[in-house]
């Protein structure tokens, strides 16, 4: 706990680290009109700092350590306020307006309740404007469908899941894949390959979508309700802890 309390976010509670992986392998582009789905590393680091703090607070409460739970709950609220001050507009725009920015902000309960519908609407609009294609990397992907589904956009979530053209979960199948790839474009639509130095064709990260599938496909409403009530998830029940 002490190590988390001493995290290098400074007095403003915004973690501005040196180089880091960030939303690794998010969609990139050579199109000068679209610079790619780059989410600021300070936004990502601060979001995960808040989420880690929230988890520590909830864990402490479960363990009966009320004083620690209160300390970390207060710290989470302070980081949440800092996140909103630094990265969130009054109209619900989050950071660089990427799918990952919205997914993390909503999944980690970082937005005021009044802004969640607007932020979720912006996320959905981005997905739909790309003809139901995703742009997330390793950090945004696990939360994307959870956020869409729990904010009332389940249809959009399923359209994303079943998309078969690049970039999508099912695109690799159209190129003969039988396992999840490391990159969205391990084999590009023109049949060329990504850098062989880092182009695994058996890599878990984007397979995190399985968590959403297990929870939402073939699960009855009553079963899902029991899970939501009895499970340890946050009030939004947004997927991976």
Coordinates of C-alpha atoms in Angstrom, one line a residue:
X1 CA 0.0 0.0 0.0
X2 CA 2.8 2.4 0.8
X3 CA 4.3 2.0 -2.6
X4 CA 1.0 3.0 -4.2
X5 CA 0.6 5.9 -1.9
X6 CA 4.0 7.1 -3.0
X7 CA 3.3 6.8 -6.8
X8 CA 5.0 9.5 -8.8
X9 CA 1.9 11.6 -9.7
X10 CA 3.0 14.7 -7.8
X11 CA 0.8 17.1 -6.0
X12 CA -1.5 17.5 -9.0
X13 CA -2.1 13.8 -9.0
X14 CA -1.5 13.5 -12.7
X15 CA 1.0 10.8 -13.5
X16 CA 3.4 12.2 -16.2
X17 CA 5.9 9.4 -16.6
X18 CA 8.8 9.0 -18.9
X19 CA 8.6 6.7 -21.8
X20 CA 6.1 3.9 -21.5
X21 CA 4.2 1.4 -23.7
X22 CA 0.9 3.3 -23.3
X23 CA -2.0 1.8 -25.3
X24 CA 0.4 -0.6 -27.0
X25 CA -0.4 -1.4 -30.7
X26 CA -3.4 0.8 -30.9
X27 CA -4.4 1.4 -34.5
X28 CA -1.8 3.4 -36.4
X29 CA -2.1 5.1 -39.8
X30 CA 0.0 6.6 -42.5
X31 CA -2.8 8.9 -43.5
X32 CA -1.8 12.5 -42.6
X33 CA -5.4 13.4 -42.0
X34 CA -5.7 10.7 -39.3
X35 CA -2.7 10.5 -36.9
X36 CA -3.8 7.2 -35.4
X37 CA -5.5 6.3 -32.2
X38 CA -2.9 7.8 -29.9
X39 CA -4.1 8.2 -26.3
X40 CA -1.8 10.3 -24.1
X41 CA 0.4 8.3 -21.7
X42 CA -0.4 10.7 -18.9
X43 CA -4.1 10.0 -19.3
X44 CA -3.5 6.3 -19.3
X45 CA -1.1 6.3 -16.4
X46 CA -3.5 8.5 -14.3
X47 CA -6.5 6.4 -15.2
X48 CA -4.7 3.2 -14.0
X49 CA -3.4 5.0 -10.9
X50 CA -7.0 5.8 -10.0
X51 CA -8.2 2.3 -10.8
X52 CA -5.4 0.7 -8.7
X53 CA -6.2 3.0 -5.8
X54 CA -9.9 2.1 -6.1
X55 CA -9.1 -1.6 -6.1
X56 CA -6.9 -1.2 -3.0
X57 CA -9.7 0.7 -1.2
X58 CA -12.3 -2.0 -2.0
X59 CA -9.9 -4.8 -1.1
X60 CA -9.1 -3.1 2.3
X61 CA -12.9 -2.8 3.0
X62 CA -13.4 -6.5 2.2
X63 CA -10.5 -7.4 4.6
X64 CA -12.0 -5.3 7.4
X65 CA -9.3 -2.6 7.2
X66 CA -11.7 0.3 7.4
X67 CA -9.1 3.0 8.0
X68 CA -7.0 1.9 5.0
X69 CA -10.2 1.7 2.9
X70 CA -11.1 5.3 3.8
X71 CA -7.6 6.6 3.1
X72 CA -7.5 5.1 -0.4
X73 CA -11.1 6.0 -1.1
X74 CA -10.3 9.6 -0.4
X75 CA -7.2 9.3 -2.6
X76 CA -9.2 7.8 -5.4
X77 CA -11.7 10.6 -5.3
X78 CA -8.9 13.1 -5.4
X79 CA -7.3 11.5 -8.4
X80 CA -10.7 11.3 -10.1
X81 CA -11.1 15.0 -9.6
X82 CA -7.7 15.7 -11.0
X83 CA -8.4 13.4 -14.0
X84 CA -11.6 15.4 -14.8
X85 CA -9.8 18.7 -14.4
X86 CA -7.0 17.7 -16.7
X87 CA -8.6 15.5 -19.4
X88 CA -12.4 15.9 -19.5
X89 CA -14.4 18.7 -21.1
X90 CA -17.8 20.0 -19.9
X91 CA -19.4 18.3 -22.9
X92 CA -18.0 14.9 -22.2
X93 CA -15.0 14.8 -24.5
X94 CA -12.2 12.8 -22.9
X95 CA -8.5 13.3 -23.8
X96 CA -7.6 12.8 -27.4
X97 CA -11.2 11.6 -28.2
X98 CA -10.0 8.0 -28.7
X99 CA -12.0 4.8 -28.1
X100 CA -9.4 3.9 -25.4
X101 CA -9.8 7.3 -23.6
X102 CA -13.5 6.8 -23.3
X103 CA -13.3 3.1 -22.4
X104 CA -10.9 3.6 -19.5
X105 CA -12.6 6.7 -18.2
X106 CA -16.0 5.0 -18.0
X107 CA -14.8 1.6 -17.0
X108 CA -12.8 3.0 -14.1
X109 CA -15.7 5.2 -12.9
X110 CA -13.7 8.4 -13.5
X111 CA -16.5 10.6 -14.9
X112 CA -19.3 12.4 -13.1
X113 CA -22.6 10.4 -13.6
X114 CA -23.9 13.4 -15.6
X115 CA -21.2 13.0 -18.2
X116 CA -21.3 9.3 -18.7
X117 CA -24.1 9.3 -21.3
X118 CA -22.3 12.0 -23.3
X119 CA -19.0 10.2 -23.2
X120 CA -20.5 6.9 -24.1
X121 CA -22.3 8.6 -27.0
X122 CA -19.0 10.0 -28.2
X123 CA -17.5 6.6 -28.0
X124 CA -20.4 5.0 -29.9
X125 CA -20.3 7.8 -32.5
X126 CA -16.6 7.1 -33.1
X127 CA -17.1 3.4 -33.5
X128 CA -20.0 3.9 -35.9
X129 CA -18.2 6.6 -37.9
X130 CA -15.5 4.0 -38.6
X131 CA -18.2 1.6 -39.9
X132 CA -18.0 -0.5 -36.7
X133 CA -14.2 -0.9 -36.5
X134 CA -12.1 -0.6 -33.4
X135 CA -8.9 1.4 -32.8
X136 CA -7.9 0.3 -29.3
X137 CA -4.6 -1.2 -28.3
X138 CA -3.6 -3.6 -25.5
X139 CA -5.0 -1.4 -22.7
X140 CA -8.3 -0.2 -24.2
X141 CA -9.4 -3.4 -25.8
X142 CA -10.4 -5.4 -22.7
X143 CA -12.9 -2.7 -21.6
X144 CA -14.3 -1.6 -25.0
X145 CA -17.3 -3.9 -25.3
X146 CA -18.0 -3.9 -21.6
X147 CA -18.4 -0.1 -21.7
X148 CA -20.5 -0.1 -24.8
X149 CA -22.8 -2.8 -23.4
X150 CA -23.3 -1.4 -20.0
X151 CA -24.0 2.2 -21.3
X152 CA -26.9 1.0 -23.5
X153 CA -25.0 0.4 -26.8
X154 CA -25.1 -3.4 -26.8
X155 CA -26.0 -3.5 -30.5
X156 CA -22.9 -1.5 -31.4
X157 CA -20.9 -3.9 -29.2
X158 CA -22.1 -6.9 -31.1
X159 CA -21.5 -5.2 -34.5
X160 CA -17.9 -4.6 -33.4
X161 CA -17.5 -8.2 -32.3
X162 CA -18.8 -9.6 -35.6
X163 CA -17.0 -7.2 -37.9
X164 CA -14.8 -9.1 -40.3
X165 CA -12.9 -6.4 -42.2
X166 CA -9.7 -4.8 -40.9
X167 CA -9.2 -3.8 -38.1
X168 CA -11.4 -6.2 -36.1
X169 CA -11.3 -9.4 -34.0
X170 CA -12.5 -11.5 -36.9
X171 CA -10.3 -10.0 -39.6
X172 CA -7.5 -12.5 -38.8
X173 CA -9.9 -15.4 -39.5
X174 CA -10.3 -14.1 -43.0
X175 CA -6.5 -14.4 -43.4
X176 CA -6.5 -18.0 -42.2
X177 CA -5.8 -17.4 -38.5
X178 CA -6.7 -20.0 -35.9
X179 CA -5.3 -18.0 -32.9
X180 CA -5.3 -14.4 -31.8
X181 CA -2.6 -12.2 -33.3
X182 CA -0.3 -9.7 -31.5
X183 CA -1.2 -7.0 -34.0
X184 CA -4.5 -6.1 -35.7
X185 CA -2.5 -6.1 -39.0
X186 CA -0.1 -9.0 -38.6
X187 CA -1.0 -9.7 -42.2
X188 CA -2.2 -6.6 -43.9
X189 CA -5.2 -6.4 -46.2
X190 CA -2.8 -6.2 -49.2
X191 CA -1.3 -9.5 -47.9
X192 CA 2.0 -8.0 -46.8
X193 CA 3.3 -8.8 -43.3
X194 CA 4.2 -6.6 -40.4
X195 CA 7.7 -6.4 -39.0
X196 CA 8.8 -10.1 -38.5
X197 CA 10.8 -8.9 -35.4
X198 CA 7.5 -8.4 -33.5
X199 CA 4.6 -10.1 -35.2
X200 CA 3.3 -13.0 -33.2
X201 CA 0.4 -15.0 -34.6
X202 CA -0.4 -16.5 -31.2
X203 CA -0.7 -13.7 -28.7
X204 CA -3.3 -13.2 -25.9
X205 CA -3.8 -9.5 -25.5
X206 CA -6.6 -8.7 -27.9
X207 CA -8.2 -12.0 -26.9
X208 CA -9.3 -10.2 -23.7
X209 CA -12.6 -9.9 -25.6
X210 CA -13.3 -13.4 -24.4
X211 CA -14.2 -12.1 -21.0
X212 CA -17.0 -10.1 -22.5
X213 CA -18.1 -13.0 -24.6
X214 CA -18.3 -15.4 -21.6
X215 CA -20.4 -12.8 -19.7
X216 CA -22.8 -11.8 -22.5
X217 CA -23.2 -14.5 -25.1
X218 CA -25.7 -17.2 -24.2
X219 CA -26.1 -15.8 -20.6
X220 CA -29.7 -15.4 -19.4
X221 CA -30.8 -12.1 -18.0
X222 CA -31.4 -13.7 -14.6
X223 CA -27.9 -15.2 -14.6
X224 CA -26.3 -11.8 -15.5
X225 CA -28.3 -10.1 -12.8
X226 CA -27.1 -12.6 -10.1
X227 CA -23.5 -12.0 -11.2
X228 CA -23.9 -8.3 -11.1
X229 CA -25.4 -8.4 -7.6
X230 CA -23.1 -10.9 -6.1
X231 CA -19.8 -10.2 -7.8
X232 CA -17.0 -7.9 -6.7
X233 CA -17.2 -5.5 -9.7
X234 CA -17.7 -1.8 -9.4
X235 CA -21.1 -0.2 -9.7
X236 CA -20.8 -0.1 -13.4
X237 CA -19.8 -3.8 -13.6
X238 CA -17.4 -3.1 -16.5
X239 CA -15.3 -6.1 -17.0
X240 CA -11.7 -6.9 -16.0
X241 CA -10.6 -5.7 -12.6

